[in-house]
PDB file of C-alpha atoms and ligand atoms in Angstrom:
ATOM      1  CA  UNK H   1     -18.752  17.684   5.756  1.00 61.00           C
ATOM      2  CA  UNK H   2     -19.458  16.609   9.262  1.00 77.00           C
ATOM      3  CA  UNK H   3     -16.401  14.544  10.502  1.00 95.00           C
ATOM      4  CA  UNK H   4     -16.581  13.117  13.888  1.00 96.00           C
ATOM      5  CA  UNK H   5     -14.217  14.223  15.937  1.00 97.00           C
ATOM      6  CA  UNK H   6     -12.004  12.160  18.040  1.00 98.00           C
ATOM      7  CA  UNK H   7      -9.868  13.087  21.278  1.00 98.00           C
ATOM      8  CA  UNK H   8      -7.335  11.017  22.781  1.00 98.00           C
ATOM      9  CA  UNK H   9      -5.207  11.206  26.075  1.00 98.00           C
ATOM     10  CA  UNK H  10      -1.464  10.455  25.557  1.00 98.00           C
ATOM     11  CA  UNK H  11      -0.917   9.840  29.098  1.00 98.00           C
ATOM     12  CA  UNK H  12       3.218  10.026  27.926  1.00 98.00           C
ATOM     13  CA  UNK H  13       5.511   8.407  30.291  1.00 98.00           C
ATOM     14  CA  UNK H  14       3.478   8.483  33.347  1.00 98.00           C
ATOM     15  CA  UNK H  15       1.156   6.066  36.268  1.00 98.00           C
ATOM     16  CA  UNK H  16       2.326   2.411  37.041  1.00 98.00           C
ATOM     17  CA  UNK H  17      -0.135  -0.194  36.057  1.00 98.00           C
ATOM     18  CA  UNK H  18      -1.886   0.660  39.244  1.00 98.00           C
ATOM     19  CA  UNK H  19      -2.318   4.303  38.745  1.00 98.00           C
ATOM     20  CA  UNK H  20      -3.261   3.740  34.671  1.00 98.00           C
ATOM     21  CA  UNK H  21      -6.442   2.068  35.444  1.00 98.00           C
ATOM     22  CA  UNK H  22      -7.092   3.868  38.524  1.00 98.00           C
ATOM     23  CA  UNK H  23      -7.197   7.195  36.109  1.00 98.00           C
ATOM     24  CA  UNK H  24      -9.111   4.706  33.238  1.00 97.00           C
ATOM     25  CA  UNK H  25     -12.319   4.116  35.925  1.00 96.00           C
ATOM     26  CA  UNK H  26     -11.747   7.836  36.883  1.00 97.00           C
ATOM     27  CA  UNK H  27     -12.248   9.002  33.018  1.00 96.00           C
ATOM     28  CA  UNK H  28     -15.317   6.745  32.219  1.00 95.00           C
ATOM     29  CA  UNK H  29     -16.867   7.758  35.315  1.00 94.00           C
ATOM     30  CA  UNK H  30     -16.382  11.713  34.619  1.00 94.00           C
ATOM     31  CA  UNK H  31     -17.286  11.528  31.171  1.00 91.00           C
ATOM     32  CA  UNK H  32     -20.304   9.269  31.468  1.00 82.00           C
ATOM     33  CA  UNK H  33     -22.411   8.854  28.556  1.00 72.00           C
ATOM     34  CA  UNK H  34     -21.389  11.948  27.466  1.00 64.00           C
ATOM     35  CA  UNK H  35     -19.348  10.999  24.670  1.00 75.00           C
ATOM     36  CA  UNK H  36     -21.394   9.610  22.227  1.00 78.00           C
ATOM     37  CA  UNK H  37     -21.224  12.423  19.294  1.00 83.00           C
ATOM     38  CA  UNK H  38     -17.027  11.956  19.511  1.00 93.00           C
ATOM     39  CA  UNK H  39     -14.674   9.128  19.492  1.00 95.00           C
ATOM     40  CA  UNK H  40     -12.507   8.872  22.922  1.00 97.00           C
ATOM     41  CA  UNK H  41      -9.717   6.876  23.651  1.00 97.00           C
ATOM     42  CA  UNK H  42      -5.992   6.679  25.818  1.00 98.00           C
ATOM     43  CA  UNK H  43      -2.696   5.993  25.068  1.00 98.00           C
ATOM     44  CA  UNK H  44      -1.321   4.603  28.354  1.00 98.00           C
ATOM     45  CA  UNK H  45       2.359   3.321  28.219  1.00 98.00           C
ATOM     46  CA  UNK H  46       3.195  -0.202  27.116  1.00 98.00           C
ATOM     47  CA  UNK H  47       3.119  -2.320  30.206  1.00 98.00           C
ATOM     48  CA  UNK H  48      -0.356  -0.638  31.490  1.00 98.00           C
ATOM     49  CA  UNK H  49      -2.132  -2.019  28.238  1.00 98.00           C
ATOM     50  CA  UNK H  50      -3.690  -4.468  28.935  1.00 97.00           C
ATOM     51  CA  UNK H  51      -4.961  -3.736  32.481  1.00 97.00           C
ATOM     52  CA  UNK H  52      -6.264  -0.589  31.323  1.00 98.00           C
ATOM     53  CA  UNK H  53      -7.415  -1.873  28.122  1.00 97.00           C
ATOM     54  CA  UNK H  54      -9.912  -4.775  30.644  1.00 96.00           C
ATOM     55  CA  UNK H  55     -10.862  -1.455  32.377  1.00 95.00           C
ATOM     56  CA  UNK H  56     -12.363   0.361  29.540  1.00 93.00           C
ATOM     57  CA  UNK H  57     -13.685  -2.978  28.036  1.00 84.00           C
ATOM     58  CA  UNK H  58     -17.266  -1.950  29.109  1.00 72.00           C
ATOM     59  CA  UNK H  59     -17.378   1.645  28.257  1.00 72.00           C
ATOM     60  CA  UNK H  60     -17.028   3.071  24.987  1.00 82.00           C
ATOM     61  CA  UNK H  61     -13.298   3.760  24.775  1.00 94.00           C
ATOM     62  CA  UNK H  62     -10.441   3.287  22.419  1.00 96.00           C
ATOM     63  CA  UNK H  63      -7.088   1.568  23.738  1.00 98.00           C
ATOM     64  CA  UNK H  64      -4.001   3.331  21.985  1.00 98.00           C
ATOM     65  CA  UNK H  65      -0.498   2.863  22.298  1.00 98.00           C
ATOM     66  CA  UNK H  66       1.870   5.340  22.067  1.00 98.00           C
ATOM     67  CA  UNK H  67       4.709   4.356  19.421  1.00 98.00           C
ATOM     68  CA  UNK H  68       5.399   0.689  17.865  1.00 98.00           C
ATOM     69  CA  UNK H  69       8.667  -0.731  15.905  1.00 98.00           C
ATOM     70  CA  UNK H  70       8.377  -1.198  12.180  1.00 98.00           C
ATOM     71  CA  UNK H  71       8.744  -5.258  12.223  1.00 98.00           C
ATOM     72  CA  UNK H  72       6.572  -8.099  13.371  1.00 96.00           C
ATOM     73  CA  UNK H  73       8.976  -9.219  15.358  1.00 97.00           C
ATOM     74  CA  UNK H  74      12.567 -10.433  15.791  1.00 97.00           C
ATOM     75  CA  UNK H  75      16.217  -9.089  17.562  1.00 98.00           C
ATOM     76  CA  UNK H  76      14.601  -6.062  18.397  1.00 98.00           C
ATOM     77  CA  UNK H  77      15.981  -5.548  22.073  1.00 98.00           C
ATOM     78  CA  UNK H  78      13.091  -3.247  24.201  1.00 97.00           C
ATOM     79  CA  UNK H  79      10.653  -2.886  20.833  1.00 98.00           C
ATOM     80  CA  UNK H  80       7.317  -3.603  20.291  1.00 98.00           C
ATOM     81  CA  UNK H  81       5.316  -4.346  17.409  1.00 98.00           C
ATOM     82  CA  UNK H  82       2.311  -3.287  15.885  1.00 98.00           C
ATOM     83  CA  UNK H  83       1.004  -7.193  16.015  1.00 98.00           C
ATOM     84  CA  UNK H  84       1.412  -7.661  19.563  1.00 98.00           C
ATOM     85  CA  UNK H  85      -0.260  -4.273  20.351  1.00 98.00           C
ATOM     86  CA  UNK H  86      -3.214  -4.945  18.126  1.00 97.00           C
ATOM     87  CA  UNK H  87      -3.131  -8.472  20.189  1.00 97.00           C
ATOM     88  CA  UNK H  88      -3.319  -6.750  23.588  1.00 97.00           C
ATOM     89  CA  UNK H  89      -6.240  -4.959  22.502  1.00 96.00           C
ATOM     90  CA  UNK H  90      -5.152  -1.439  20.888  1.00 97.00           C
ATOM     91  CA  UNK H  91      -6.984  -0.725  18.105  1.00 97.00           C
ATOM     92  CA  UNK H  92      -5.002   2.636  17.591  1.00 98.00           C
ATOM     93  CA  UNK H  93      -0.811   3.444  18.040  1.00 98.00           C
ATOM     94  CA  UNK H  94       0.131   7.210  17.974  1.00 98.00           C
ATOM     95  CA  UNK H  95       3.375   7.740  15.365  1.00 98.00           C
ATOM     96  CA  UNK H  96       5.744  10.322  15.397  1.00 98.00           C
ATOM     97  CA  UNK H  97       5.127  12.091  18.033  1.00 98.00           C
ATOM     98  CA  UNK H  98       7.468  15.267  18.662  1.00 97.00           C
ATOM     99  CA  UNK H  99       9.256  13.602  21.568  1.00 97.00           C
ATOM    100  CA  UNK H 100       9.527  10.505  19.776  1.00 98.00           C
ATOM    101  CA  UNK H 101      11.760  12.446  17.030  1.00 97.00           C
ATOM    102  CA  UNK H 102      12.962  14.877  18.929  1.00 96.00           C
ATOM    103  CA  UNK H 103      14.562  12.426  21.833  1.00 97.00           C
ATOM    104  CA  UNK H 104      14.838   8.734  19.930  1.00 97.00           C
ATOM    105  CA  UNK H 105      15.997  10.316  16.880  1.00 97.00           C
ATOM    106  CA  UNK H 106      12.620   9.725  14.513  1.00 98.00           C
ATOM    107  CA  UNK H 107      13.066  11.089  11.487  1.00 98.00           C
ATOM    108  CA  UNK H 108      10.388  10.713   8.341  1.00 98.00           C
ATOM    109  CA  UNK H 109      11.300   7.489   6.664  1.00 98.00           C
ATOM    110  CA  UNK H 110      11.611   5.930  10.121  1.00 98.00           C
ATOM    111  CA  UNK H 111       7.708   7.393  11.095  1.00 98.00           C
ATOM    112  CA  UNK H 112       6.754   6.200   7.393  1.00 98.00           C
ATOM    113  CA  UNK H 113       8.437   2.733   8.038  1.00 98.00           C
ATOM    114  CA  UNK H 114       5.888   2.339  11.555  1.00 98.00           C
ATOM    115  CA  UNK H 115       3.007   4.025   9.847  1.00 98.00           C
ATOM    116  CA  UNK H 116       3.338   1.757   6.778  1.00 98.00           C
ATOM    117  CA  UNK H 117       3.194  -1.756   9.299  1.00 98.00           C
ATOM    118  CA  UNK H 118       0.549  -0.397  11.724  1.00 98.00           C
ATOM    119  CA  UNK H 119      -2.213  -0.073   8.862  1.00 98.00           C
ATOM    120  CA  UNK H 120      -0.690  -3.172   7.203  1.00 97.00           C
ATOM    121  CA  UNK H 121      -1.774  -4.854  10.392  1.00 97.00           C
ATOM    122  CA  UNK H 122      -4.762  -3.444  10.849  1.00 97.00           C
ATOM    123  CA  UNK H 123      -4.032  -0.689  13.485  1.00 98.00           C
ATOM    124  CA  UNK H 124      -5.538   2.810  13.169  1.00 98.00           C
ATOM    125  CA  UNK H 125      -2.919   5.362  13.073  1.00 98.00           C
ATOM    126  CA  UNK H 126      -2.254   8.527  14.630  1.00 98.00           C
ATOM    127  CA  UNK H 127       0.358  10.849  12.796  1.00 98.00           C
ATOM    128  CA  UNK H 128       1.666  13.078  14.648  1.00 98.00           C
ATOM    129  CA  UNK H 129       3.172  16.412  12.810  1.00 98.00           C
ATOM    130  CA  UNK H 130       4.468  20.135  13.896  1.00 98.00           C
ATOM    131  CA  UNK H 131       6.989  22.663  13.764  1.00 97.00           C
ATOM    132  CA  UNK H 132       9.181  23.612  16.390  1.00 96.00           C
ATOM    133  CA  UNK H 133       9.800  27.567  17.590  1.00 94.00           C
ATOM    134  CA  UNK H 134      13.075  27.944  15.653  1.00 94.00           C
ATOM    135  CA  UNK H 135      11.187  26.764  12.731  1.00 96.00           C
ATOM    136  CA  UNK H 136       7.829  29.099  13.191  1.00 95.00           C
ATOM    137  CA  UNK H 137       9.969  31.812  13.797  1.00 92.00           C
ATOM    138  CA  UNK H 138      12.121  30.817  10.490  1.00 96.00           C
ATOM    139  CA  UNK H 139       8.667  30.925   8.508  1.00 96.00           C
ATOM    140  CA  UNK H 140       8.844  27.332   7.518  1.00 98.00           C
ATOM    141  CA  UNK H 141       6.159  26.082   9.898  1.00 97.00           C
ATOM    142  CA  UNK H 142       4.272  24.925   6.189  1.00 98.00           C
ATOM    143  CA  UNK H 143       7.447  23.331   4.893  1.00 98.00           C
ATOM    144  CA  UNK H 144       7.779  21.142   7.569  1.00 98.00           C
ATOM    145  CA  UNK H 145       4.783  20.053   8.318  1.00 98.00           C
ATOM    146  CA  UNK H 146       3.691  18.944   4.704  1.00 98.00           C
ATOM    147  CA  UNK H 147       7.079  17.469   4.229  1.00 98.00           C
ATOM    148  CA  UNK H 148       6.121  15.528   7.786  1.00 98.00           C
ATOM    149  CA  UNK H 149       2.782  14.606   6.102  1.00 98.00           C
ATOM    150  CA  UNK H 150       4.386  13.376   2.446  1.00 98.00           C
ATOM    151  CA  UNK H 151       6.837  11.932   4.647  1.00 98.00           C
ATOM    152  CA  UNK H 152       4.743  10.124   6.824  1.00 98.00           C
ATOM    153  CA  UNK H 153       2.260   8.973   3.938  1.00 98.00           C
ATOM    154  CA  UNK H 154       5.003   7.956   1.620  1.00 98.00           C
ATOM    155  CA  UNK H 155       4.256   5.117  -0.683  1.00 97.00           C
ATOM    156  CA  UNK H 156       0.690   4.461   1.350  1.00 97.00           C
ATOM    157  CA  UNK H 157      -1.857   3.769  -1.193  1.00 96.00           C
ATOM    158  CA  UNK H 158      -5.020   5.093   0.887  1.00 95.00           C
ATOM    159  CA  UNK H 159      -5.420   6.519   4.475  1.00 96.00           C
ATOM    160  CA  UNK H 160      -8.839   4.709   5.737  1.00 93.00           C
ATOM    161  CA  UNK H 161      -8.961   5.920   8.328  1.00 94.00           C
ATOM    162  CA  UNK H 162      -5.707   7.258   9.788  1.00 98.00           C
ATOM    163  CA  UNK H 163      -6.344  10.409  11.335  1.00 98.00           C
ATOM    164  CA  UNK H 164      -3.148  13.146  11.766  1.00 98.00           C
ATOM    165  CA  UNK H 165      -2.564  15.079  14.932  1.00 98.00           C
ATOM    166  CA  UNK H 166      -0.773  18.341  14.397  1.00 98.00           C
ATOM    167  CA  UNK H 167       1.078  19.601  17.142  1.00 98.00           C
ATOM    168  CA  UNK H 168       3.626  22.678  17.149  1.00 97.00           C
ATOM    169  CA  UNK H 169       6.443  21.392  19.669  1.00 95.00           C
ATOM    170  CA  UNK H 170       6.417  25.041  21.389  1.00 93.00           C
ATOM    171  CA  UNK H 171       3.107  24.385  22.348  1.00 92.00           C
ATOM    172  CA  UNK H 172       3.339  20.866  23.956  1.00 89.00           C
ATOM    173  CA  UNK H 173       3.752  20.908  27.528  1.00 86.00           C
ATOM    174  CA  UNK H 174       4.597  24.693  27.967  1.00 87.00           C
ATOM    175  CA  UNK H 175       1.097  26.253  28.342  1.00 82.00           C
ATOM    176  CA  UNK H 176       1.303  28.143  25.536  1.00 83.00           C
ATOM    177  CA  UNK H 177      -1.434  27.063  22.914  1.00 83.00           C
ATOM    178  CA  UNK H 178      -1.426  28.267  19.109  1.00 86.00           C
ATOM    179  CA  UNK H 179      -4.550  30.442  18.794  1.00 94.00           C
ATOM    180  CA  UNK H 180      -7.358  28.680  16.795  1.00 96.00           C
ATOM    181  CA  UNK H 181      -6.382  30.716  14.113  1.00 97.00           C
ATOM    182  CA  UNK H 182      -2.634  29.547  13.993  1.00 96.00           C
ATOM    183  CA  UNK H 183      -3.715  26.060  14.580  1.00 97.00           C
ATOM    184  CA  UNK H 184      -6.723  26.219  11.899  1.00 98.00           C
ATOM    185  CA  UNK H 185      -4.015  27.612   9.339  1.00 98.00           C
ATOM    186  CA  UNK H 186      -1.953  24.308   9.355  1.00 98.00           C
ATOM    187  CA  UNK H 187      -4.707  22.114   9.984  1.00 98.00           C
ATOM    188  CA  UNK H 188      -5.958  23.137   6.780  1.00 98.00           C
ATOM    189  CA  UNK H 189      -2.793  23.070   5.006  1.00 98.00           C
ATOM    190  CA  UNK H 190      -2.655  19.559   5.986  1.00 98.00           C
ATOM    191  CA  UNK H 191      -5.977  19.187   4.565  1.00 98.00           C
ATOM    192  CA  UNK H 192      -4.954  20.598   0.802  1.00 98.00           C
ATOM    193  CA  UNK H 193      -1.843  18.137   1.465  1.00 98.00           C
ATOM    194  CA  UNK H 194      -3.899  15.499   1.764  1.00 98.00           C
ATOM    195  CA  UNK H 195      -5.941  16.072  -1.213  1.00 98.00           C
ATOM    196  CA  UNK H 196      -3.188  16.615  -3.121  1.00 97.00           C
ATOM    197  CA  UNK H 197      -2.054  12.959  -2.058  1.00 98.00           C
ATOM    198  CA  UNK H 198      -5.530  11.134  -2.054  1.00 98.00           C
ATOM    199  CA  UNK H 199      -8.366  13.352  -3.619  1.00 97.00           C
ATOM    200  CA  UNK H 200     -11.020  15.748  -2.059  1.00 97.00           C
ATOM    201  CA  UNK H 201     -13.081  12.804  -0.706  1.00 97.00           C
ATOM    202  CA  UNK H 202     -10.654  11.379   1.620  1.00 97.00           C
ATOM    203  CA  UNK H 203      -9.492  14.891   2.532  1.00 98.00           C
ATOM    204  CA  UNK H 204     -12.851  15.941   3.482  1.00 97.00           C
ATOM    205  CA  UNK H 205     -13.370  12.555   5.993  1.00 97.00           C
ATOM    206  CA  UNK H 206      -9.767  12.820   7.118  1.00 98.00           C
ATOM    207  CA  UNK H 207      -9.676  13.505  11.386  1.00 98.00           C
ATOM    208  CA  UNK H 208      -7.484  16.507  12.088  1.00 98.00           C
ATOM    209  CA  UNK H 209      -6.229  16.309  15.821  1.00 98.00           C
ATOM    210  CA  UNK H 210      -4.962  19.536  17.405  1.00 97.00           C
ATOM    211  CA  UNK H 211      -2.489  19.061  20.209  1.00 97.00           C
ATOM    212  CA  UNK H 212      -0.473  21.363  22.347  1.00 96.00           C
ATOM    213  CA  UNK H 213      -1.751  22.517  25.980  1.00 95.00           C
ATOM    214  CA  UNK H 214      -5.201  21.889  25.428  1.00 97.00           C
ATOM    215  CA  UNK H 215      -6.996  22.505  28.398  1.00 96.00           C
ATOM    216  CA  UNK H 216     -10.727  22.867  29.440  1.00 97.00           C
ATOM    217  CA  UNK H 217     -10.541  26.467  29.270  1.00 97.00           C
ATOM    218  CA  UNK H 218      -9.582  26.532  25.491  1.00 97.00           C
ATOM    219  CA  UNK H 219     -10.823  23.680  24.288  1.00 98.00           C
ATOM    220  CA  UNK H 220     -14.423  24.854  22.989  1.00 97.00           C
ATOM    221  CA  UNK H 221     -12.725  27.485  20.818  1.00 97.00           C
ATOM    222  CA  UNK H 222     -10.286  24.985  18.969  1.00 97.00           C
ATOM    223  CA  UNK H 223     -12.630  22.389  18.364  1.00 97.00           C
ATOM    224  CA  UNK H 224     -15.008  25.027  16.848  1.00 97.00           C
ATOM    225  CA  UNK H 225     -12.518  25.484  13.836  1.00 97.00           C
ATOM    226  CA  UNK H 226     -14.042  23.750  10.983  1.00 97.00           C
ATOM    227  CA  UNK H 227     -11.008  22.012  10.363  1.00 98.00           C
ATOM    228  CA  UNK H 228     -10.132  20.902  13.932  1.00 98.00           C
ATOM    229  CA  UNK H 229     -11.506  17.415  14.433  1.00 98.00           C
ATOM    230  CA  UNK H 230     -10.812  17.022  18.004  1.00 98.00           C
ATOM    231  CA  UNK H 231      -7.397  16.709  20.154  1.00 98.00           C
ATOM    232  CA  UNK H 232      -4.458  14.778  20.962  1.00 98.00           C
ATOM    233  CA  UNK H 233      -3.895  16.151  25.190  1.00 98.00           C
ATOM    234  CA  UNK H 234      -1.268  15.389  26.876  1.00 98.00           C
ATOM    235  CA  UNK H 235      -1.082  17.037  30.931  1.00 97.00           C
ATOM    236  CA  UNK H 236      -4.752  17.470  31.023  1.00 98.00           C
ATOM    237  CA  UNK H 237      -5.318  14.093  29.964  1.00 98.00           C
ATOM    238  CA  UNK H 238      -3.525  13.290  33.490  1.00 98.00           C
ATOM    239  CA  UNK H 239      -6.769  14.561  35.126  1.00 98.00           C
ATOM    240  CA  UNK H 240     -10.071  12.843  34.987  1.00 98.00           C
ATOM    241  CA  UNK H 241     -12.199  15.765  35.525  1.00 98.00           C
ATOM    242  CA  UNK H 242     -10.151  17.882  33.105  1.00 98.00           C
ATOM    243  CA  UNK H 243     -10.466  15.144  30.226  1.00 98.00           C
ATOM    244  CA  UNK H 244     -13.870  14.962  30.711  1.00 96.00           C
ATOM    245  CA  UNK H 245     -14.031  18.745  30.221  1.00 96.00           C
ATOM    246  CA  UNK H 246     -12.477  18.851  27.305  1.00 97.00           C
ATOM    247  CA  UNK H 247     -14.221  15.665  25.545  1.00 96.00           C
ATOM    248  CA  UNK H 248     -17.556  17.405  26.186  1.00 95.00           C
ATOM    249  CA  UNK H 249     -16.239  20.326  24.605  1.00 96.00           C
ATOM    250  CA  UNK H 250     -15.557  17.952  21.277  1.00 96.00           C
ATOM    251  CA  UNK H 251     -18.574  16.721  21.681  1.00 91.00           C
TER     252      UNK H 251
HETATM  253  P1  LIG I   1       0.339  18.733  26.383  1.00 65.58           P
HETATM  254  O1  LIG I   1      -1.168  18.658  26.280  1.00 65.58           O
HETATM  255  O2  LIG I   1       0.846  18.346  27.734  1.00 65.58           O
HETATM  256  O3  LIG I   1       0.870  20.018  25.883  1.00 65.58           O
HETATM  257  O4  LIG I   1       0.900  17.585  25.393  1.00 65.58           O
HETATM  258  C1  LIG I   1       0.406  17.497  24.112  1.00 65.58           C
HETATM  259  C2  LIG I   1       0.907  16.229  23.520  1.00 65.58           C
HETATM  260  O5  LIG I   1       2.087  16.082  23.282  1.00 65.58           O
HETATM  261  C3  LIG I   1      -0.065  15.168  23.235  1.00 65.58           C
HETATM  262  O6  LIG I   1       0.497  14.170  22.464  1.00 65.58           O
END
């Protein structure tokens, strides 16, 4: 099964307005044309959306945000919803990342509750899964991360085309990568999940994101897993030339 694999730059909490589509024209010059086999796209924070979003218009890549609230609307103080983002032009939002339940206190039936409105909406979903140290080291790295996936999925009657991002929260940010090995383990764990939920067929076309210091130097050798489907990068995605290093590795 050929899946096409997608990468995606969670720029995180960084670059003003200014500085988002500064790095936007920087990325679609550096990558080119060279993205055609793979599906590319950024995550800049909320208030850069838009500008960056008119940026990338003419090229080929996908506007993401980077969490949403699980209403339409209403006495939400500082939220935003998965309608307005699909309004200012996202056609993705990343869910449940790490630092989202690590630091605002996301657990699985809050991720479920976003995941649930996004695709109700009609935004593509990223769900983002992984273990921490103290749990890798406890050997219940496959514990958590299928009870992050059934979690996450709970109640959803098909996937489309959400796509799942697995990355071990050692790895982010650190510099220290899971081998392909470790990282092929769980992303195929994920996959047997996944069939369990929905069937072989929609296992087969799900998108399997790796993230966790992916960099140009070990990008190649991820992506070459047959169950890595691209990557979810976070500090390299900072760094137009390095992006575009690693998105011609995925594709
Ligand atoms: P780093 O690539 O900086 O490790 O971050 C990964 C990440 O969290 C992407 O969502």
């Amino acid at each position: 099964m050929k899946r096409r694999n997608i990468v995606a730059g969670n720029w995180k909490m960084n670059l003003t307005v200014a500085e988002s589509k500064e790095l936007a024209s920087a990325v679609l010059a550096e990558i080119g044309e060279g993205f055609s086999g793979c599906e590319v796209g950024v995550a800049p924070t909320f208030v850069a959306l838009s500008e960056t979003g008119k940026v990338i218009e003419s090229g080929s890549l996908f506007l993401a945000a980077q969490n949403c609230h699980f209403e339409n609307d209403g006495a939400y103080t500082g939220e935003i919803s998965a309608r307005m983002l699909l309004a200012a032009g996202c056609s993705y939002v990343i869910i449940g990342h790490s630092e989202r339940r690590q630091f605002f206190g996301e657990t699985d039936v809050i991720v479920n509750r976003k995941v649930r409105k996004a695709l109700q909406e009609g935004l593509n979903v990223i769900l983002c899964v992984g273990e921490t140290l103290e749990e890798r080291e406890g050997g219940i790295t496959g514990d958590v991360v299928t009870r992050q996936v059934k979690g996450g999925l709970d109640g959803i009657a098909g996937i489309g085309e959400l796509v799942i991002a697995y990355e071990p929260v050692w790895a982010i940010g650190t510099g220290k990568t899971a081998t392909s090995e470790q990282a092929q383990e769980v992303h195929a764990l994920i996959r047997r999940t996944v069939a369990e939920l929905y069937g072989t067929e929609a296992a087969d076309c799900l998108r399997i994101q790796y993230g966790g210091s992916v960099k140009p130097s070990n990008a190649a050798e991820l992506f070459a897993m047959p169950d890595i489907d691209g990557g979810l990068i976070g500090g390299a995605s900072l760094n137009a030339a390095d992006f575009a290093a690693i998105v011609r590795a995925a594709c």
